[in-house]
Amino acid sequence: MTDSPSTVVVCGASGYIGRYLRHSYEDRGIRVRTVGRGTTSDATWSDHRGLVDVLDGSDLVVNLAGRSVSCRYNKANADEIMSSRIQTTAQLGRALAQVQNPPELWINASTGTIYRDSRDRPMDERSGDIGSGFSVEVARAWERELFDADVAIRKVALRMSIVLGAGGGAINPIIDLARVGLGGTMGDGGQMFSWVHVADVGRILDHLYDNTGISGPVNVATPFPVTNEELMRQVRIALGRSHGLPTPAWLLQFGARVIRTEAELVLKSRWVDPKVLTDSGFEFEHATLNHALADIASETPRGLLPVALG
């Protein structure tokens, strides 16, 4: 085990996961520097010199910057989703190349959506099949920008699944639909739902920092995903709803338009296997969905279920 980092740079610290990490690090006495678009950050993306200064002397940089994918994929939104990920990663690479005392590890967000729609087997980092479509192209470009950066720093791409946790965050379209009575099976209900608890995300970052032999893509998901049918059953319990109308694919397409998102977010079967993590000895604190939801409900007023998209 290595020592914990003394200074961590968090890019995209205003989002749900970023806020959680910042508070978690600060509670442990770890200094946190932030990079964002607002004046409250220690550096902004528009200030290259300031970005270099913030990165200099840090031990770990975690880049979570990127526009939410919970929106309609019209041209304007699609362009912003892509550019907000590619440009910030490129800017980090250019800045890190000029840092006198670089961090030991650069962790950059990615997404488990990079894999194909899978119902036949889980997708791990070595044997998983890369999918197709807009969200996959975003993920591929995002990771390419990270790994092509010409810096001698260990790099990890976090292929994040859906992140669950209490205390706020973007409300997942699944929860929105359940709250308006559409909390039954979505589509045929057989699509897999890979997820991870936000507390385990923090623990995973510690594990990656400690295990210096890990680099490249790392899947961030519990080893125990559930089908959509089981997900919706447990969500109804968490929301205190005894019933929910099933939503066929055509109706879900319509409902997604109403709440201005994409049906792909709930219809695509995401079956993500955290093989790198489990093979390196990581143990999930919140491994099963019922355990995670019970923890969230115990911390959240009125049994609400905030979640964040990974």
PDB file of C-alpha atoms in Angstrom:
ATOM      1  CA  MET A   1       0.000   0.000   0.000  1.00  0.00           C
ATOM      2  CA  THR A   2       1.235   3.504  -0.807  1.00  0.00           C
ATOM      3  CA  ASP A   3       0.509   6.545   1.307  1.00  0.00           C
ATOM      4  CA  SER A   4      -2.725   8.415   0.664  1.00  0.00           C
ATOM      5  CA  PRO A   5      -2.400  11.437  -1.621  1.00  0.00           C
ATOM      6  CA  SER A   6      -1.795  14.689   0.189  1.00  0.00           C
ATOM      7  CA  THR A   7      -3.205  16.849  -2.627  1.00  0.00           C
ATOM      8  CA  VAL A   8      -5.912  15.873  -5.123  1.00  0.00           C
ATOM      9  CA  VAL A   9      -7.124  17.941  -8.077  1.00  0.00           C
ATOM     10  CA  VAL A  10     -10.794  17.340  -8.888  1.00  0.00           C
ATOM     11  CA  CYS A  11     -12.033  18.596 -12.253  1.00  0.00           C
ATOM     12  CA  GLY A  12     -15.810  18.819 -12.470  1.00  0.00           C
ATOM     13  CA  ALA A  13     -16.139  19.113  -8.690  1.00  0.00           C
ATOM     14  CA  SER A  14     -19.551  20.821  -8.909  1.00  0.00           C
ATOM     15  CA  GLY A  15     -21.302  17.635 -10.043  1.00  0.00           C
ATOM     16  CA  TYR A  16     -22.746  15.036  -7.694  1.00  0.00           C
ATOM     17  CA  ILE A  17     -19.778  12.658  -7.764  1.00  0.00           C
ATOM     18  CA  GLY A  18     -17.303  15.535  -7.662  1.00  0.00           C
ATOM     19  CA  ARG A  19     -18.961  17.052  -4.585  1.00  0.00           C
ATOM     20  CA  TYR A  20     -18.953  13.685  -2.855  1.00  0.00           C
ATOM     21  CA  LEU A  21     -15.257  13.138  -3.571  1.00  0.00           C
ATOM     22  CA  ARG A  22     -14.298  16.629  -2.484  1.00  0.00           C
ATOM     23  CA  HIS A  23     -16.052  16.274   0.878  1.00  0.00           C
ATOM     24  CA  SER A  24     -14.684  12.764   1.357  1.00  0.00           C
ATOM     25  CA  TYR A  25     -11.096  13.852   0.712  1.00  0.00           C
ATOM     26  CA  GLU A  26     -11.372  16.974   2.850  1.00  0.00           C
ATOM     27  CA  ASP A  27     -12.893  14.994   5.720  1.00  0.00           C
ATOM     28  CA  ARG A  28      -9.742  12.856   5.662  1.00  0.00           C
ATOM     29  CA  GLY A  29      -7.436  15.854   5.756  1.00  0.00           C
ATOM     30  CA  ILE A  30      -6.497  15.642   2.074  1.00  0.00           C
ATOM     31  CA  ARG A  31      -6.098  18.975   0.292  1.00  0.00           C
ATOM     32  CA  VAL A  32      -8.434  19.393  -2.683  1.00  0.00           C
ATOM     33  CA  ARG A  33      -7.889  21.804  -5.560  1.00  0.00           C
ATOM     34  CA  THR A  34     -10.681  22.233  -8.096  1.00  0.00           C
ATOM     35  CA  VAL A  35     -10.923  22.995 -11.803  1.00  0.00           C
ATOM     36  CA  GLY A  36     -14.189  24.174 -13.331  1.00  0.00           C
ATOM     37  CA  ARG A  37     -15.959  26.882 -15.259  1.00  0.00           C
ATOM     38  CA  GLY A  38     -16.951  29.086 -12.327  1.00  0.00           C
ATOM     39  CA  THR A  39     -14.944  31.632 -10.356  1.00  0.00           C
ATOM     40  CA  THR A  40     -15.225  29.535  -7.170  1.00  0.00           C
ATOM     41  CA  SER A  41     -12.811  26.967  -8.650  1.00  0.00           C
ATOM     42  CA  ASP A  42      -9.079  27.181  -8.001  1.00  0.00           C
ATOM     43  CA  ALA A  43      -8.527  27.206 -11.771  1.00  0.00           C
ATOM     44  CA  THR A  44     -10.779  27.589 -14.785  1.00  0.00           C
ATOM     45  CA  TRP A  45     -10.596  25.836 -18.133  1.00  0.00           C
ATOM     46  CA  SER A  46     -10.049  29.170 -19.871  1.00  0.00           C
ATOM     47  CA  ASP A  47      -6.858  29.898 -17.894  1.00  0.00           C
ATOM     48  CA  HIS A  48      -4.075  27.588 -19.094  1.00  0.00           C
ATOM     49  CA  ARG A  49      -1.418  29.039 -16.787  1.00  0.00           C
ATOM     50  CA  GLY A  50      -3.729  28.732 -13.790  1.00  0.00           C
ATOM     51  CA  LEU A  51      -4.485  25.131 -14.728  1.00  0.00           C
ATOM     52  CA  VAL A  52      -0.761  24.304 -14.847  1.00  0.00           C
ATOM     53  CA  ASP A  53      -0.224  25.914 -11.431  1.00  0.00           C
ATOM     54  CA  VAL A  54      -3.116  23.993  -9.821  1.00  0.00           C
ATOM     55  CA  LEU A  55      -1.880  20.664 -11.190  1.00  0.00           C
ATOM     56  CA  ASP A  56       1.748  21.283 -10.195  1.00  0.00           C
ATOM     57  CA  GLY A  57       2.669  19.396  -7.024  1.00  0.00           C
ATOM     58  CA  SER A  58      -0.542  17.381  -6.804  1.00  0.00           C
ATOM     59  CA  ASP A  59      -0.481  13.616  -6.236  1.00  0.00           C
ATOM     60  CA  LEU A  60      -3.683  12.677  -8.044  1.00  0.00           C
ATOM     61  CA  VAL A  61      -5.885  14.336 -10.659  1.00  0.00           C
ATOM     62  CA  VAL A  62      -9.467  13.169 -11.167  1.00  0.00           C
ATOM     63  CA  ASN A  63     -11.291  14.545 -14.211  1.00  0.00           C
ATOM     64  CA  LEU A  64     -15.077  14.205 -14.084  1.00  0.00           C
ATOM     65  CA  ALA A  65     -15.876  17.163 -16.345  1.00  0.00           C
ATOM     66  CA  GLY A  66     -18.581  16.683 -18.956  1.00  0.00           C
ATOM     67  CA  ARG A  67     -22.129  17.743 -19.762  1.00  0.00           C
ATOM     68  CA  SER A  68     -24.859  15.402 -18.497  1.00  0.00           C
ATOM     69  CA  VAL A  69     -26.079  12.826 -21.025  1.00  0.00           C
ATOM     70  CA  SER A  70     -29.589  12.993 -19.586  1.00  0.00           C
ATOM     71  CA  CYS A  71     -30.958  15.109 -22.421  1.00  0.00           C
ATOM     72  CA  ARG A  72     -32.215  14.832 -25.978  1.00  0.00           C
ATOM     73  CA  TYR A  73     -29.396  14.138 -28.412  1.00  0.00           C
ATOM     74  CA  ASN A  74     -30.129  17.025 -30.746  1.00  0.00           C
ATOM     75  CA  LYS A  75     -27.176  18.571 -32.536  1.00  0.00           C
ATOM     76  CA  ALA A  76     -26.541  21.314 -29.993  1.00  0.00           C
ATOM     77  CA  ASN A  77     -26.641  18.940 -27.021  1.00  0.00           C
ATOM     78  CA  ALA A  78     -24.650  16.250 -28.833  1.00  0.00           C
ATOM     79  CA  ASP A  79     -21.934  18.751 -29.741  1.00  0.00           C
ATOM     80  CA  GLU A  80     -21.736  19.936 -26.133  1.00  0.00           C
ATOM     81  CA  ILE A  81     -21.653  16.380 -24.744  1.00  0.00           C
ATOM     82  CA  MET A  82     -18.744  15.556 -27.033  1.00  0.00           C
ATOM     83  CA  SER A  83     -16.783  18.801 -26.732  1.00  0.00           C
ATOM     84  CA  SER A  84     -17.177  19.104 -22.944  1.00  0.00           C
ATOM     85  CA  ARG A  85     -15.381  15.775 -22.574  1.00  0.00           C
ATOM     86  CA  ILE A  86     -12.813  15.931 -25.349  1.00  0.00           C
ATOM     87  CA  GLN A  87     -11.732  19.533 -24.879  1.00  0.00           C
ATOM     88  CA  THR A  88     -11.295  19.358 -21.102  1.00  0.00           C
ATOM     89  CA  THR A  89      -9.297  16.130 -21.369  1.00  0.00           C
ATOM     90  CA  ALA A  90      -7.112  17.675 -24.085  1.00  0.00           C
ATOM     91  CA  GLN A  91      -6.575  20.780 -21.963  1.00  0.00           C
ATOM     92  CA  LEU A  92      -5.507  18.633 -19.019  1.00  0.00           C
ATOM     93  CA  GLY A  93      -3.034  16.786 -21.221  1.00  0.00           C
ATOM     94  CA  ARG A  94      -1.475  20.028 -22.464  1.00  0.00           C
ATOM     95  CA  ALA A  95      -1.261  21.436 -18.946  1.00  0.00           C
ATOM     96  CA  LEU A  96       0.190  18.266 -17.421  1.00  0.00           C
ATOM     97  CA  ALA A  97       2.910  18.288 -20.078  1.00  0.00           C
ATOM     98  CA  GLN A  98       4.140  21.598 -18.611  1.00  0.00           C
ATOM     99  CA  VAL A  99       3.909  20.709 -14.911  1.00  0.00           C
ATOM    100  CA  GLN A 100       7.255  20.607 -13.096  1.00  0.00           C
ATOM    101  CA  ASN A 101       6.054  18.204 -10.378  1.00  0.00           C
ATOM    102  CA  PRO A 102       3.371  16.026 -12.011  1.00  0.00           C
ATOM    103  CA  PRO A 103       0.857  13.828 -10.175  1.00  0.00           C
ATOM    104  CA  GLU A 104       1.432  10.096  -9.855  1.00  0.00           C
ATOM    105  CA  LEU A 105      -1.928   9.212 -11.385  1.00  0.00           C
ATOM    106  CA  TRP A 106      -4.397  10.778 -13.825  1.00  0.00           C
ATOM    107  CA  ILE A 107      -7.893   9.288 -13.525  1.00  0.00           C
ATOM    108  CA  ASN A 108     -10.289  10.370 -16.260  1.00  0.00           C
ATOM    109  CA  ALA A 109     -13.987   9.596 -16.350  1.00  0.00           C
ATOM    110  CA  SER A 110     -15.357   7.420 -19.128  1.00  0.00           C
ATOM    111  CA  THR A 111     -18.484   5.261 -19.333  1.00  0.00           C
ATOM    112  CA  GLY A 112     -19.527   1.623 -19.321  1.00  0.00           C
ATOM    113  CA  THR A 113     -21.834   2.536 -22.188  1.00  0.00           C
ATOM    114  CA  ILE A 114     -18.802   2.026 -24.423  1.00  0.00           C
ATOM    115  CA  TYR A 115     -19.700  -1.672 -24.577  1.00  0.00           C
ATOM    116  CA  ARG A 116     -22.351  -3.145 -26.856  1.00  0.00           C
ATOM    117  CA  ASP A 117     -25.896  -3.877 -25.753  1.00  0.00           C
ATOM    118  CA  SER A 118     -25.296  -7.212 -24.013  1.00  0.00           C
ATOM    119  CA  ARG A 119     -27.636  -9.833 -22.630  1.00  0.00           C
ATOM    120  CA  ASP A 120     -25.533 -12.910 -23.362  1.00  0.00           C
ATOM    121  CA  ARG A 121     -22.486 -12.205 -21.192  1.00  0.00           C
ATOM    122  CA  PRO A 122     -20.825  -9.526 -19.059  1.00  0.00           C
ATOM    123  CA  MET A 123     -18.338  -7.129 -20.651  1.00  0.00           C
ATOM    124  CA  ASP A 124     -14.933  -6.903 -18.977  1.00  0.00           C
ATOM    125  CA  GLU A 125     -12.010  -4.656 -19.872  1.00  0.00           C
ATOM    126  CA  ARG A 126     -10.109  -7.296 -21.848  1.00  0.00           C
ATOM    127  CA  SER A 127     -12.802  -9.263 -23.690  1.00  0.00           C
ATOM    128  CA  GLY A 128     -15.714  -6.822 -23.778  1.00  0.00           C
ATOM    129  CA  ASP A 129     -17.107  -5.881 -27.196  1.00  0.00           C
ATOM    130  CA  ILE A 130     -17.132  -2.165 -28.005  1.00  0.00           C
ATOM    131  CA  GLY A 131     -20.562  -1.057 -29.235  1.00  0.00           C
ATOM    132  CA  SER A 132     -21.725   1.489 -31.791  1.00  0.00           C
ATOM    133  CA  GLY A 133     -23.764   4.675 -31.842  1.00  0.00           C
ATOM    134  CA  PHE A 134     -23.371   8.223 -30.574  1.00  0.00           C
ATOM    135  CA  SER A 135     -22.705   7.489 -26.895  1.00  0.00           C
ATOM    136  CA  VAL A 136     -20.089   4.880 -27.819  1.00  0.00           C
ATOM    137  CA  GLU A 137     -18.325   7.305 -30.171  1.00  0.00           C
ATOM    138  CA  VAL A 138     -18.222   9.854 -27.348  1.00  0.00           C
ATOM    139  CA  ALA A 139     -16.630   7.297 -25.025  1.00  0.00           C
ATOM    140  CA  ARG A 140     -14.081   6.172 -27.611  1.00  0.00           C
ATOM    141  CA  ALA A 141     -13.029   9.758 -28.384  1.00  0.00           C
ATOM    142  CA  TRP A 142     -12.887  10.581 -24.662  1.00  0.00           C
ATOM    143  CA  GLU A 143     -10.565   7.677 -23.887  1.00  0.00           C
ATOM    144  CA  ARG A 144      -8.456   8.257 -26.998  1.00  0.00           C
ATOM    145  CA  GLU A 145      -7.797  11.840 -25.877  1.00  0.00           C
ATOM    146  CA  LEU A 146      -6.643  10.544 -22.487  1.00  0.00           C
ATOM    147  CA  PHE A 147      -4.356   7.778 -23.679  1.00  0.00           C
ATOM    148  CA  ASP A 148      -2.882   9.808 -26.549  1.00  0.00           C
ATOM    149  CA  ALA A 149      -1.813  12.581 -24.180  1.00  0.00           C
ATOM    150  CA  ASP A 150       1.999  12.795 -24.318  1.00  0.00           C
ATOM    151  CA  VAL A 151       2.716  12.750 -20.585  1.00  0.00           C
ATOM    152  CA  ALA A 152       4.655  10.210 -18.516  1.00  0.00           C
ATOM    153  CA  ILE A 153       1.899   9.761 -15.954  1.00  0.00           C
ATOM    154  CA  ARG A 154      -0.035   6.581 -15.106  1.00  0.00           C
ATOM    155  CA  LYS A 155      -3.521   6.906 -16.624  1.00  0.00           C
ATOM    156  CA  VAL A 156      -6.822   5.202 -15.842  1.00  0.00           C
ATOM    157  CA  ALA A 157     -10.107   5.602 -17.741  1.00  0.00           C
ATOM    158  CA  LEU A 158     -13.039   5.006 -15.377  1.00  0.00           C
ATOM    159  CA  ARG A 159     -15.716   3.189 -17.359  1.00  0.00           C
ATOM    160  CA  MET A 160     -18.494   4.253 -15.016  1.00  0.00           C
ATOM    161  CA  SER A 161     -21.840   2.559 -14.670  1.00  0.00           C
ATOM    162  CA  ILE A 162     -24.871   4.313 -13.135  1.00  0.00           C
ATOM    163  CA  VAL A 163     -23.856   5.836  -9.791  1.00  0.00           C
ATOM    164  CA  LEU A 164     -26.363   5.624  -6.939  1.00  0.00           C
ATOM    165  CA  GLY A 165     -26.213   7.646  -3.762  1.00  0.00           C
ATOM    166  CA  ALA A 166     -28.026   9.841  -1.277  1.00  0.00           C
ATOM    167  CA  GLY A 167     -27.773  13.580  -0.895  1.00  0.00           C
ATOM    168  CA  GLY A 168     -28.671  14.965  -4.290  1.00  0.00           C
ATOM    169  CA  GLY A 169     -27.465  14.712  -7.825  1.00  0.00           C
ATOM    170  CA  ALA A 170     -29.147  14.455 -11.183  1.00  0.00           C
ATOM    171  CA  ILE A 171     -32.424  12.536 -11.001  1.00  0.00           C
ATOM    172  CA  ASN A 172     -32.183   9.527 -13.225  1.00  0.00           C
ATOM    173  CA  PRO A 173     -34.927   9.219 -15.885  1.00  0.00           C
ATOM    174  CA  ILE A 174     -35.845   5.850 -14.384  1.00  0.00           C
ATOM    175  CA  ILE A 175     -36.822   7.547 -11.138  1.00  0.00           C
ATOM    176  CA  ASP A 176     -38.687  10.324 -12.944  1.00  0.00           C
ATOM    177  CA  LEU A 177     -40.791   7.801 -14.819  1.00  0.00           C
ATOM    178  CA  ALA A 178     -41.455   5.752 -11.685  1.00  0.00           C
ATOM    179  CA  ARG A 179     -42.672   8.820  -9.837  1.00  0.00           C
ATOM    180  CA  VAL A 180     -45.294   9.548 -12.493  1.00  0.00           C
ATOM    181  CA  GLY A 181     -46.631   6.010 -12.262  1.00  0.00           C
ATOM    182  CA  LEU A 182     -44.536   4.368 -14.990  1.00  0.00           C
ATOM    183  CA  GLY A 183     -42.567   2.291 -12.501  1.00  0.00           C
ATOM    184  CA  GLY A 184     -43.172  -1.109 -14.034  1.00  0.00           C
ATOM    185  CA  THR A 185     -40.945  -3.105 -16.344  1.00  0.00           C
ATOM    186  CA  MET A 186     -39.389  -1.025 -19.117  1.00  0.00           C
ATOM    187  CA  GLY A 187     -39.328  -2.627 -22.542  1.00  0.00           C
ATOM    188  CA  ASP A 188     -39.240  -6.379 -21.981  1.00  0.00           C
ATOM    189  CA  GLY A 189     -37.436  -5.912 -18.649  1.00  0.00           C
ATOM    190  CA  GLY A 190     -34.605  -8.267 -19.564  1.00  0.00           C
ATOM    191  CA  GLN A 191     -31.968  -5.583 -20.159  1.00  0.00           C
ATOM    192  CA  MET A 192     -29.176  -5.572 -17.587  1.00  0.00           C
ATOM    193  CA  PHE A 193     -28.611  -2.611 -15.282  1.00  0.00           C
ATOM    194  CA  SER A 194     -25.040  -2.146 -14.041  1.00  0.00           C
ATOM    195  CA  TRP A 195     -24.567   0.291 -11.168  1.00  0.00           C
ATOM    196  CA  VAL A 196     -22.243   1.318  -8.336  1.00  0.00           C
ATOM    197  CA  HIS A 197     -22.721   3.134  -5.017  1.00  0.00           C
ATOM    198  CA  VAL A 198     -21.012   6.531  -4.811  1.00  0.00           C
ATOM    199  CA  ALA A 199     -19.185   5.497  -1.620  1.00  0.00           C
ATOM    200  CA  ASP A 200     -17.596   2.641  -3.538  1.00  0.00           C
ATOM    201  CA  VAL A 201     -16.526   5.080  -6.257  1.00  0.00           C
ATOM    202  CA  GLY A 202     -14.472   6.915  -3.644  1.00  0.00           C
ATOM    203  CA  ARG A 203     -13.023   3.646  -2.357  1.00  0.00           C
ATOM    204  CA  ILE A 204     -12.190   2.579  -5.919  1.00  0.00           C
ATOM    205  CA  LEU A 205     -10.157   5.754  -6.469  1.00  0.00           C
ATOM    206  CA  ASP A 206      -8.183   4.974  -3.307  1.00  0.00           C
ATOM    207  CA  HIS A 207      -7.623   1.424  -4.574  1.00  0.00           C
ATOM    208  CA  LEU A 208      -6.386   2.663  -7.949  1.00  0.00           C
ATOM    209  CA  TYR A 209      -3.999   5.100  -6.299  1.00  0.00           C
ATOM    210  CA  ASP A 210      -2.636   2.370  -4.027  1.00  0.00           C
ATOM    211  CA  ASN A 211      -2.252  -0.242  -6.783  1.00  0.00           C
ATOM    212  CA  THR A 212       0.394   1.258  -9.025  1.00  0.00           C
ATOM    213  CA  GLY A 213       0.286  -1.631 -11.484  1.00  0.00           C
ATOM    214  CA  ILE A 214      -3.222  -0.734 -12.660  1.00  0.00           C
ATOM    215  CA  SER A 215      -3.565   1.439 -15.757  1.00  0.00           C
ATOM    216  CA  GLY A 216      -5.820   1.651 -18.796  1.00  0.00           C
ATOM    217  CA  PRO A 217      -9.600   1.149 -18.778  1.00  0.00           C
ATOM    218  CA  VAL A 218     -11.202   0.123 -15.471  1.00  0.00           C
ATOM    219  CA  ASN A 219     -14.861  -0.870 -15.217  1.00  0.00           C
ATOM    220  CA  VAL A 220     -16.636   0.750 -12.281  1.00  0.00           C
ATOM    221  CA  ALA A 221     -19.686  -1.371 -11.468  1.00  0.00           C
ATOM    222  CA  THR A 222     -20.747  -3.798  -8.776  1.00  0.00           C
ATOM    223  CA  PRO A 223     -20.277  -7.483  -9.649  1.00  0.00           C
ATOM    224  CA  PHE A 224     -24.025  -7.942  -9.042  1.00  0.00           C
ATOM    225  CA  PRO A 225     -26.061  -6.102 -11.708  1.00  0.00           C
ATOM    226  CA  VAL A 226     -29.798  -6.679 -11.967  1.00  0.00           C
ATOM    227  CA  THR A 227     -32.315  -6.875 -14.774  1.00  0.00           C
ATOM    228  CA  ASN A 228     -34.565  -3.910 -15.435  1.00  0.00           C
ATOM    229  CA  GLU A 229     -37.485  -5.908 -14.070  1.00  0.00           C
ATOM    230  CA  GLU A 230     -35.703  -6.403 -10.729  1.00  0.00           C
ATOM    231  CA  LEU A 231     -34.456  -2.815 -10.712  1.00  0.00           C
ATOM    232  CA  MET A 232     -37.949  -1.426 -11.082  1.00  0.00           C
ATOM    233  CA  ARG A 233     -39.303  -3.706  -8.376  1.00  0.00           C
ATOM    234  CA  GLN A 234     -36.685  -2.453  -5.931  1.00  0.00           C
ATOM    235  CA  VAL A 235     -37.100   1.172  -7.016  1.00  0.00           C
ATOM    236  CA  ARG A 236     -40.854   0.974  -6.342  1.00  0.00           C
ATOM    237  CA  ILE A 237     -40.095  -0.347  -2.872  1.00  0.00           C
ATOM    238  CA  ALA A 238     -37.596   2.485  -2.264  1.00  0.00           C
ATOM    239  CA  LEU A 239     -40.134   5.077  -3.452  1.00  0.00           C
ATOM    240  CA  GLY A 240     -42.964   3.528  -1.480  1.00  0.00           C
ATOM    241  CA  ARG A 241     -44.945   2.693  -4.625  1.00  0.00           C
ATOM    242  CA  SER A 242     -46.827  -0.586  -4.615  1.00  0.00           C
ATOM    243  CA  HIS A 243     -47.588  -0.517  -8.339  1.00  0.00           C
ATOM    244  CA  GLY A 244     -46.160   0.847 -11.539  1.00  0.00           C
ATOM    245  CA  LEU A 245     -47.389   0.611 -15.088  1.00  0.00           C
ATOM    246  CA  PRO A 246     -45.141  -1.361 -17.409  1.00  0.00           C
ATOM    247  CA  THR A 247     -43.699   0.742 -20.194  1.00  0.00           C
ATOM    248  CA  PRO A 248     -43.383  -0.833 -23.651  1.00  0.00           C
ATOM    249  CA  ALA A 249     -40.534   0.474 -25.751  1.00  0.00           C
ATOM    250  CA  TRP A 250     -42.772   2.666 -27.928  1.00  0.00           C
ATOM    251  CA  LEU A 251     -44.309   4.357 -24.885  1.00  0.00           C
ATOM    252  CA  LEU A 252     -40.915   4.789 -23.284  1.00  0.00           C
ATOM    253  CA  GLN A 253     -39.747   6.582 -26.416  1.00  0.00           C
ATOM    254  CA  PHE A 254     -42.649   8.991 -26.000  1.00  0.00           C
ATOM    255  CA  GLY A 255     -42.098   9.399 -22.252  1.00  0.00           C
ATOM    256  CA  ALA A 256     -38.412  10.111 -22.779  1.00  0.00           C
ATOM    257  CA  ARG A 257     -39.334  12.945 -25.114  1.00  0.00           C
ATOM    258  CA  VAL A 258     -41.640  14.387 -22.465  1.00  0.00           C
ATOM    259  CA  ILE A 259     -38.866  14.526 -19.861  1.00  0.00           C
ATOM    260  CA  ARG A 260     -36.293  15.509 -22.524  1.00  0.00           C
ATOM    261  CA  THR A 261     -33.987  12.526 -22.404  1.00  0.00           C
ATOM    262  CA  GLU A 262     -33.154   9.452 -24.486  1.00  0.00           C
ATOM    263  CA  ALA A 263     -34.864   6.066 -24.106  1.00  0.00           C
ATOM    264  CA  GLU A 264     -31.475   4.432 -24.700  1.00  0.00           C
ATOM    265  CA  LEU A 265     -30.565   5.322 -21.126  1.00  0.00           C
ATOM    266  CA  VAL A 266     -33.002   2.689 -19.851  1.00  0.00           C
ATOM    267  CA  LEU A 267     -33.460   0.343 -22.823  1.00  0.00           C
ATOM    268  CA  LYS A 268     -29.806  -0.471 -23.529  1.00  0.00           C
ATOM    269  CA  SER A 269     -28.584  -3.576 -21.721  1.00  0.00           C
ATOM    270  CA  ARG A 270     -25.443  -2.571 -19.818  1.00  0.00           C
ATOM    271  CA  TRP A 271     -23.700  -5.599 -18.338  1.00  0.00           C
ATOM    272  CA  VAL A 272     -20.365  -4.360 -17.035  1.00  0.00           C
ATOM    273  CA  ASP A 273     -17.924  -6.701 -15.274  1.00  0.00           C
ATOM    274  CA  PRO A 274     -15.376  -5.031 -12.910  1.00  0.00           C
ATOM    275  CA  LYS A 275     -12.715  -7.655 -13.610  1.00  0.00           C
ATOM    276  CA  VAL A 276      -9.687  -5.397 -13.124  1.00  0.00           C
ATOM    277  CA  LEU A 277     -10.972  -4.336  -9.722  1.00  0.00           C
ATOM    278  CA  THR A 278     -11.976  -7.770  -8.461  1.00  0.00           C
ATOM    279  CA  ASP A 279      -8.813  -9.426  -9.798  1.00  0.00           C
ATOM    280  CA  SER A 280      -6.738  -6.840  -7.926  1.00  0.00           C
ATOM    281  CA  GLY A 281      -8.512  -7.567  -4.650  1.00  0.00           C
ATOM    282  CA  PHE A 282     -11.062  -4.755  -4.439  1.00  0.00           C
ATOM    283  CA  GLU A 283     -14.112  -5.572  -2.311  1.00  0.00           C
ATOM    284  CA  PHE A 284     -17.334  -3.611  -2.730  1.00  0.00           C
ATOM    285  CA  GLU A 285     -18.918  -2.234   0.423  1.00  0.00           C
ATOM    286  CA  HIS A 286     -22.303  -1.956  -1.319  1.00  0.00           C
ATOM    287  CA  ALA A 287     -22.292  -4.995  -3.561  1.00  0.00           C
ATOM    288  CA  THR A 288     -26.026  -5.699  -3.910  1.00  0.00           C
ATOM    289  CA  LEU A 289     -28.785  -3.335  -4.975  1.00  0.00           C
ATOM    290  CA  ASN A 290     -31.047  -3.956  -1.993  1.00  0.00           C
ATOM    291  CA  HIS A 291     -28.144  -3.153   0.348  1.00  0.00           C
ATOM    292  CA  ALA A 292     -27.327   0.030  -1.583  1.00  0.00           C
ATOM    293  CA  LEU A 293     -30.953   1.210  -1.675  1.00  0.00           C
ATOM    294  CA  ALA A 294     -31.389   0.526   2.032  1.00  0.00           C
ATOM    295  CA  ASP A 295     -28.327   2.659   2.746  1.00  0.00           C
ATOM    296  CA  ILE A 296     -29.629   5.450   0.495  1.00  0.00           C
ATOM    297  CA  ALA A 297     -33.100   5.357   2.053  1.00  0.00           C
ATOM    298  CA  SER A 298     -31.595   5.598   5.551  1.00  0.00           C
ATOM    299  CA  GLU A 299     -29.800   8.830   4.581  1.00  0.00           C
ATOM    300  CA  THR A 300     -32.486  10.451   2.452  1.00  0.00           C
ATOM    301  CA  PRO A 301     -35.674  12.169   3.704  1.00  0.00           C
ATOM    302  CA  ARG A 302     -38.990  10.563   2.731  1.00  0.00           C
ATOM    303  CA  GLY A 303     -37.287   7.665   0.988  1.00  0.00           C
ATOM    304  CA  LEU A 304     -36.383   9.662  -2.088  1.00  0.00           C
ATOM    305  CA  LEU A 305     -33.781   8.107  -4.352  1.00  0.00           C
ATOM    306  CA  PRO A 306     -31.338  10.564  -5.908  1.00  0.00           C
ATOM    307  CA  VAL A 307     -29.018   9.028  -8.458  1.00  0.00           C
ATOM    308  CA  ALA A 308     -26.380  10.293 -10.841  1.00  0.00           C
ATOM    309  CA  LEU A 309     -25.625   9.186 -14.374  1.00  0.00           C
ATOM    310  CA  GLY A 310     -22.172   7.838 -14.922  1.00  0.00           C
TER     311      GLY A 310
END
